[in-house]
mmCIF file of C-alpha atoms in Angstrom:
data_model
loop_
_atom_site.group_PDB
_atom_site.id
_atom_site.type_symbol
_atom_site.label_atom_id
_atom_site.label_comp_id
_atom_site.label_asym_id
_atom_site.label_seq_id
_atom_site.Cartn_x
_atom_site.Cartn_y
_atom_site.Cartn_z
ATOM 1 C CA UNK A 1 94.760 108.261 79.497
ATOM 2 C CA UNK A 2 93.973 109.602 82.956
ATOM 3 C CA UNK A 3 96.064 109.658 86.113
ATOM 4 C CA UNK A 4 96.903 110.806 89.608
ATOM 5 C CA UNK A 5 99.672 113.190 90.619
ATOM 6 C CA UNK A 6 101.059 113.386 94.131
ATOM 7 C CA UNK A 7 104.306 112.947 96.004
ATOM 8 C CA UNK A 8 103.875 109.450 97.479
ATOM 9 C CA UNK A 9 101.243 107.281 95.828
ATOM 10 C CA UNK A 10 101.910 103.833 97.294
ATOM 11 C CA UNK A 11 98.724 104.153 99.381
ATOM 12 C CA UNK A 12 96.435 104.955 96.462
ATOM 13 C CA UNK A 13 93.525 102.787 95.303
ATOM 14 C CA UNK A 14 92.680 105.160 92.449
ATOM 15 C CA UNK A 15 94.335 103.217 89.616
ATOM 16 C CA UNK A 16 92.536 100.000 90.531
ATOM 17 C CA UNK A 17 89.234 101.837 90.927
ATOM 18 C CA UNK A 18 89.345 103.631 87.595
ATOM 19 C CA UNK A 19 90.856 100.830 85.547
ATOM 20 C CA UNK A 20 88.122 98.472 86.776
ATOM 21 C CA UNK A 21 85.507 101.078 85.898
ATOM 22 C CA UNK A 22 86.972 101.532 82.415
ATOM 23 C CA UNK A 23 86.864 97.759 81.909
ATOM 24 C CA UNK A 24 83.315 97.430 83.257
ATOM 25 C CA UNK A 25 82.113 100.274 81.029
ATOM 26 C CA UNK A 26 83.875 98.854 77.975
ATOM 27 C CA UNK A 27 85.972 102.017 77.601
ATOM 28 C CA UNK A 28 89.431 101.755 76.083
ATOM 29 C CA UNK A 29 91.213 104.083 78.524
ATOM 30 C CA UNK A 30 93.938 103.712 81.142
ATOM 31 C CA UNK A 31 94.558 105.308 84.551
ATOM 32 C CA UNK A 32 98.142 105.655 85.784
ATOM 33 C CA UNK A 33 99.918 106.877 88.901
ATOM 34 C CA UNK A 34 102.364 109.745 88.376
ATOM 35 C CA UNK A 35 104.429 110.365 91.532
ATOM 36 C CA UNK A 36 106.281 113.675 91.153
ATOM 37 C CA UNK A 37 108.792 115.277 93.516
ATOM 38 C CA UNK A 38 107.633 118.824 92.736
ATOM 39 C CA UNK A 39 104.586 120.419 91.124
ATOM 40 C CA UNK A 40 107.063 122.130 88.791
ATOM 41 C CA UNK A 41 107.280 118.728 87.038
ATOM 42 C CA UNK A 42 103.689 119.073 85.801
ATOM 43 C CA UNK A 43 104.398 120.828 82.460
ATOM 44 C CA UNK A 44 106.910 118.145 81.455
ATOM 45 C CA UNK A 45 104.492 115.413 82.552
ATOM 46 C CA UNK A 46 101.799 116.879 80.294
ATOM 47 C CA UNK A 47 104.230 117.305 77.413
ATOM 48 C CA UNK A 48 105.548 113.745 77.675
ATOM 49 C CA UNK A 49 102.094 112.145 77.967
ATOM 50 C CA UNK A 50 100.084 113.672 75.152
ATOM 51 C CA UNK A 51 97.263 111.169 75.662
ATOM 52 C CA UNK A 52 96.390 112.585 79.106
ATOM 53 C CA UNK A 53 92.791 113.831 79.243
ATOM 54 C CA UNK A 54 92.432 114.296 82.989
ATOM 55 C CA UNK A 55 94.259 114.177 86.293
ATOM 56 C CA UNK A 56 93.418 113.747 89.934
ATOM 57 C CA UNK A 57 95.573 115.648 92.417
ATOM 58 C CA UNK A 58 96.502 114.482 95.902
ATOM 59 C CA UNK A 59 98.874 115.414 98.748
ATOM 60 C CA UNK A 60 100.669 117.813 98.714
ATOM 61 C CA UNK A 61 99.685 119.518 95.446
ATOM 62 C CA UNK A 62 95.983 120.423 95.775
ATOM 63 C CA UNK A 63 96.879 124.070 96.385
ATOM 64 C CA UNK A 64 100.264 124.187 94.642
ATOM 65 C CA UNK A 65 98.716 123.154 91.314
ATOM 66 C CA UNK A 66 96.480 126.241 91.092
ATOM 67 C CA UNK A 67 99.040 128.591 89.408
ATOM 68 C CA UNK A 68 99.377 126.039 86.581
ATOM 69 C CA UNK A 69 95.648 126.130 85.745
ATOM 70 C CA UNK A 70 93.990 128.220 83.043
ATOM 71 C CA UNK A 71 90.569 128.117 84.687
ATOM 72 C CA UNK A 72 88.842 126.895 87.866
ATOM 73 C CA UNK A 73 85.255 125.973 88.600
ATOM 74 C CA UNK A 74 83.499 128.456 90.935
ATOM 75 C CA UNK A 75 83.424 125.871 93.753
ATOM 76 C CA UNK A 76 87.123 125.041 93.424
ATOM 77 C CA UNK A 77 87.952 128.750 93.425
ATOM 78 C CA UNK A 78 85.916 129.326 96.590
ATOM 79 C CA UNK A 79 87.462 126.312 98.329
ATOM 80 C CA UNK A 80 90.984 127.223 97.222
ATOM 81 C CA UNK A 81 92.024 123.685 96.364
ATOM 82 C CA UNK A 82 91.799 121.398 93.331
ATOM 83 C CA UNK A 83 91.714 117.611 93.145
ATOM 84 C CA UNK A 84 90.493 117.128 89.552
ATOM 85 C CA UNK A 85 91.843 118.575 86.302
ATOM 86 C CA UNK A 86 90.253 118.436 82.863
ATOM 87 C CA UNK A 87 92.881 118.605 80.102
ATOM 88 C CA UNK A 88 92.068 119.995 76.649
ATOM 89 C CA UNK A 89 94.562 120.148 73.787
ATOM 90 C CA UNK A 90 94.560 122.236 70.617
ATOM 91 C CA UNK A 91 97.719 121.441 68.713
ATOM 92 C CA UNK A 92 100.570 122.188 71.107
ATOM 93 C CA UNK A 93 98.354 124.328 73.366
ATOM 94 C CA UNK A 94 97.265 122.663 76.615
ATOM 95 C CA UNK A 95 94.305 124.081 78.580
ATOM 96 C CA UNK A 96 93.820 122.990 82.207
ATOM 97 C CA UNK A 97 90.583 123.482 84.155
ATOM 98 C CA UNK A 98 90.508 122.670 87.866
ATOM 99 C CA UNK A 99 87.623 121.276 89.908
ATOM 100 C CA UNK A 100 87.090 120.103 93.463
ATOM 101 C CA UNK A 101 85.155 116.867 93.908
ATOM 102 C CA UNK A 102 86.509 116.289 97.435
ATOM 103 C CA UNK A 103 83.746 118.521 98.776
ATOM 104 C CA UNK A 104 81.055 116.453 97.068
ATOM 105 C CA UNK A 105 82.571 113.183 98.253
ATOM 106 C CA UNK A 106 83.030 114.349 101.834
ATOM 107 C CA UNK A 107 79.549 115.858 102.134
ATOM 108 C CA UNK A 108 77.713 112.837 100.791
ATOM 109 C CA UNK A 109 79.702 110.424 102.942
ATOM 110 C CA UNK A 110 79.383 112.276 106.253
ATOM 111 C CA UNK A 111 75.895 113.752 105.967
ATOM 112 C CA UNK A 112 74.041 110.594 107.116
ATOM 113 C CA UNK A 113 76.139 110.587 110.311
ATOM 114 C CA UNK A 114 75.622 114.227 111.324
ATOM 115 C CA UNK A 115 73.371 114.726 114.357
ATOM 116 C CA UNK A 116 71.655 118.011 115.327
ATOM 117 C CA UNK A 117 73.894 118.515 118.360
ATOM 118 C CA UNK A 118 77.035 118.479 116.211
ATOM 119 C CA UNK A 119 77.404 122.252 115.924
ATOM 120 C CA UNK A 120 81.169 122.503 116.467
ATOM 121 C CA UNK A 121 84.057 120.578 114.920
ATOM 122 C CA UNK A 122 87.809 120.167 115.072
ATOM 123 C CA UNK A 123 89.469 119.816 111.664
ATOM 124 C CA UNK A 124 92.970 118.387 112.013
ATOM 125 C CA UNK A 125 95.309 119.779 109.371
ATOM 126 C CA UNK A 126 95.406 122.878 107.195
ATOM 127 C CA UNK A 127 96.234 121.476 103.741
ATOM 128 C CA UNK A 128 94.199 121.335 100.562
ATOM 129 C CA UNK A 129 91.943 118.511 101.739
ATOM 130 C CA UNK A 130 91.037 120.460 104.871
ATOM 131 C CA UNK A 131 89.771 123.339 102.741
ATOM 132 C CA UNK A 132 87.141 121.134 101.120
ATOM 133 C CA UNK A 133 86.111 119.886 104.573
ATOM 134 C CA UNK A 134 85.860 123.476 105.876
ATOM 135 C CA UNK A 135 83.709 124.415 102.890
ATOM 136 C CA UNK A 136 81.290 121.545 103.468
ATOM 137 C CA UNK A 137 81.005 122.021 107.226
ATOM 138 C CA UNK A 138 80.376 125.732 106.710
ATOM 139 C CA UNK A 139 77.566 124.917 104.264
ATOM 140 C CA UNK A 140 76.032 122.686 106.945
ATOM 141 C CA UNK A 141 76.212 125.415 109.581
ATOM 142 C CA UNK A 142 78.886 123.650 111.615
ATOM 143 C CA UNK A 143 81.559 125.814 113.241
ATOM 144 C CA UNK A 144 85.144 124.832 112.429
ATOM 145 C CA UNK A 145 88.230 125.132 114.613
ATOM 146 C CA UNK A 146 91.341 124.052 112.756
ATOM 147 C CA UNK A 147 94.226 122.300 114.463
ATOM 148 C CA UNK A 148 97.838 122.350 113.302
ATOM 149 C CA UNK A 149 101.252 121.780 114.804
ATOM 150 C CA UNK A 150 102.006 125.510 114.810
ATOM 151 C CA UNK A 151 98.644 127.318 115.083
ATOM 152 C CA UNK A 152 99.701 130.178 112.848
ATOM 153 C CA UNK A 153 96.447 132.078 112.120
ATOM 154 C CA UNK A 154 93.023 133.047 113.440
ATOM 155 C CA UNK A 155 90.793 130.124 114.395
ATOM 156 C CA UNK A 156 93.766 127.730 114.243
ATOM 157 C CA UNK A 157 94.928 126.151 117.476
ATOM 158 C CA UNK A 158 97.751 123.737 118.236
ATOM 159 C CA UNK A 159 97.366 120.210 119.550
ATOM 160 C CA UNK A 160 98.742 121.466 122.872
ATOM 161 C CA UNK A 161 95.760 123.816 123.134
ATOM 162 C CA UNK A 162 93.245 120.964 123.121
ATOM 163 C CA UNK A 163 91.739 120.392 126.556
ATOM 164 C CA UNK A 164 88.990 118.199 127.950
ATOM 165 C CA UNK A 165 86.621 121.128 127.434
ATOM 166 C CA UNK A 166 87.722 121.476 123.798
ATOM 167 C CA UNK A 167 86.916 117.832 123.138
ATOM 168 C CA UNK A 168 83.588 118.078 124.975
ATOM 169 C CA UNK A 169 82.542 121.097 122.917
ATOM 170 C CA UNK A 170 83.501 119.594 119.543
ATOM 171 C CA UNK A 171 81.565 116.398 118.897
ATOM 172 C CA UNK A 172 82.853 116.139 115.346
ATOM 173 C CA UNK A 173 86.589 115.544 114.783
ATOM 174 C CA UNK A 174 87.975 115.128 111.268
ATOM 175 C CA UNK A 175 91.526 114.145 110.377
ATOM 176 C CA UNK A 176 92.649 115.632 107.064
ATOM 177 C CA UNK A 177 96.366 114.991 107.658
ATOM 178 C CA UNK A 178 98.259 111.980 106.228
ATOM 179 C CA UNK A 179 99.122 110.779 109.735
ATOM 180 C CA UNK A 180 98.460 107.049 109.953
ATOM 181 C CA UNK A 181 98.428 106.515 106.192
ATOM 182 C CA UNK A 182 100.215 103.481 104.785
ATOM 183 C CA UNK A 183 103.095 102.773 105.200
ATOM 184 C CA UNK A 184 103.423 104.936 108.342
ATOM 185 C CA UNK A 185 100.508 103.236 110.061
ATOM 186 C CA UNK A 186 101.860 103.669 113.607
ATOM 187 C CA UNK A 187 101.337 107.432 113.568
ATOM 188 C CA UNK A 188 98.255 109.430 114.544
ATOM 189 C CA UNK A 189 97.291 112.997 115.479
ATOM 190 C CA UNK A 190 98.423 113.743 119.072
ATOM 191 C CA UNK A 191 94.968 114.203 120.612
ATOM 192 C CA UNK A 192 93.911 113.580 124.226
ATOM 193 C CA UNK A 193 91.859 110.571 123.109
ATOM 194 C CA UNK A 194 90.854 109.720 126.686
ATOM 195 C CA UNK A 195 88.363 112.625 126.608
ATOM 196 C CA UNK A 196 86.388 111.204 123.693
ATOM 197 C CA UNK A 197 82.933 109.723 124.341
ATOM 198 C CA UNK A 198 80.227 107.820 122.499
ATOM 199 C CA UNK A 199 78.728 111.193 121.533
ATOM 200 C CA UNK A 200 81.692 111.916 119.254
ATOM 201 C CA UNK A 201 82.067 111.188 115.561
ATOM 202 C CA UNK A 202 85.662 110.812 114.402
ATOM 203 C CA UNK A 203 86.181 110.811 110.632
ATOM 204 C CA UNK A 204 89.504 110.087 108.932
ATOM 205 C CA UNK A 205 90.083 111.068 105.297
ATOM 206 C CA UNK A 206 92.767 108.356 105.229
ATOM 207 C CA UNK A 207 91.407 105.065 103.833
ATOM 208 C CA UNK A 208 94.537 102.906 103.745
ATOM 209 C CA UNK A 209 94.662 101.239 106.226
ATOM 210 C CA UNK A 210 90.935 100.796 106.744
ATOM 211 C CA UNK A 211 91.281 101.359 110.495
ATOM 212 C CA UNK A 212 93.946 103.966 111.218
ATOM 213 C CA UNK A 213 95.433 104.428 114.664
ATOM 214 C CA UNK A 214 93.362 107.628 114.962
ATOM 215 C CA UNK A 215 90.183 105.615 114.381
ATOM 216 C CA UNK A 216 91.317 102.765 116.651
ATOM 217 C CA UNK A 217 91.997 105.084 119.572
ATOM 218 C CA UNK A 218 88.700 106.913 118.991
ATOM 219 C CA UNK A 219 86.682 103.704 118.787
ATOM 220 C CA UNK A 220 88.227 102.419 122.014
ATOM 221 C CA UNK A 221 86.645 105.406 123.772
ATOM 222 C CA UNK A 222 83.228 104.623 122.278
ATOM 223 C CA UNK A 223 83.242 107.225 119.502
ATOM 224 C CA UNK A 224 81.579 106.512 116.177
ATOM 225 C CA UNK A 225 84.237 106.255 113.450
ATOM 226 C CA UNK A 226 84.400 106.357 109.665
ATOM 227 C CA UNK A 227 87.287 106.245 107.208
ATOM 228 C CA UNK A 228 87.671 108.032 103.880
ATOM 229 C CA UNK A 229 87.035 105.129 101.495
ATOM 230 C CA UNK A 230 83.462 106.132 100.652
ATOM 231 C CA UNK A 231 84.609 109.720 100.170
ATOM 232 C CA UNK A 232 87.337 108.475 97.807
ATOM 233 C CA UNK A 233 84.821 106.579 95.689
ATOM 234 C CA UNK A 234 82.336 109.459 95.607
ATOM 235 C CA UNK A 235 84.944 112.061 94.646
ATOM 236 C CA UNK A 236 86.298 109.657 92.007
ATOM 237 C CA UNK A 237 82.825 109.331 90.502
ATOM 238 C CA UNK A 238 82.634 113.122 90.513
ATOM 239 C CA UNK A 239 85.895 113.248 88.536
ATOM 240 C CA UNK A 240 84.558 110.600 86.150
ATOM 241 C CA UNK A 241 81.475 112.723 85.437
ATOM 242 C CA UNK A 242 83.593 115.823 84.754
ATOM 243 C CA UNK A 243 85.879 113.962 82.364
ATOM 244 C CA UNK A 244 83.038 112.238 80.535
ATOM 245 C CA UNK A 245 80.891 115.373 80.244
ATOM 246 C CA UNK A 246 83.636 116.768 78.038
ATOM 247 C CA UNK A 247 83.671 113.856 75.593
#
């Protein structure tokens, strides 16, 4: 058995994706959704589901899960966030190793869209998903300015700080927040969308709905847009490879 842990999982396509893949590959496995109210529920979840071999991790636990792990891959440790866990059992002993396949999925999905003039970016949100995005953009030589509601650290600004000049200087804008995700589809990051142009690329990690309000508003101004569905599939395949390499 494999599964996904997170707080609200009604938006997730992961179970359908993996269960179809198991069927297509002729593998007798199952993928389940495990919504939990707190990451402190993880030990009981593992104890009560002794068939679990691997987990994906989504909002808001990609950072909170780290203290529960026995080991992390070098990339996950550098990023500071985990979205994939490999579970090994020896008797009653459970060993958890964390990985980050978000970085792989994001890089391979956005790379074909990056143009040479895209040297600066705005990354909306400061959670675990944003850390994978920061890691990838840094590896591509793209400067990152993070945006949050409070702007509580160096190189983090608030939405109120974003001006026409800010938008003009950052041709790449990536939403890593859950704003606009089903079922709260009428929400979006509070950007001055009227300053966007056809030179901008606006990427939303949200994939349900396919066209979030963030993407709609960006597209109306002529910006190129992309949602997170391809990233989801690529990171899922990365998880699949990790789990199957161990068997």
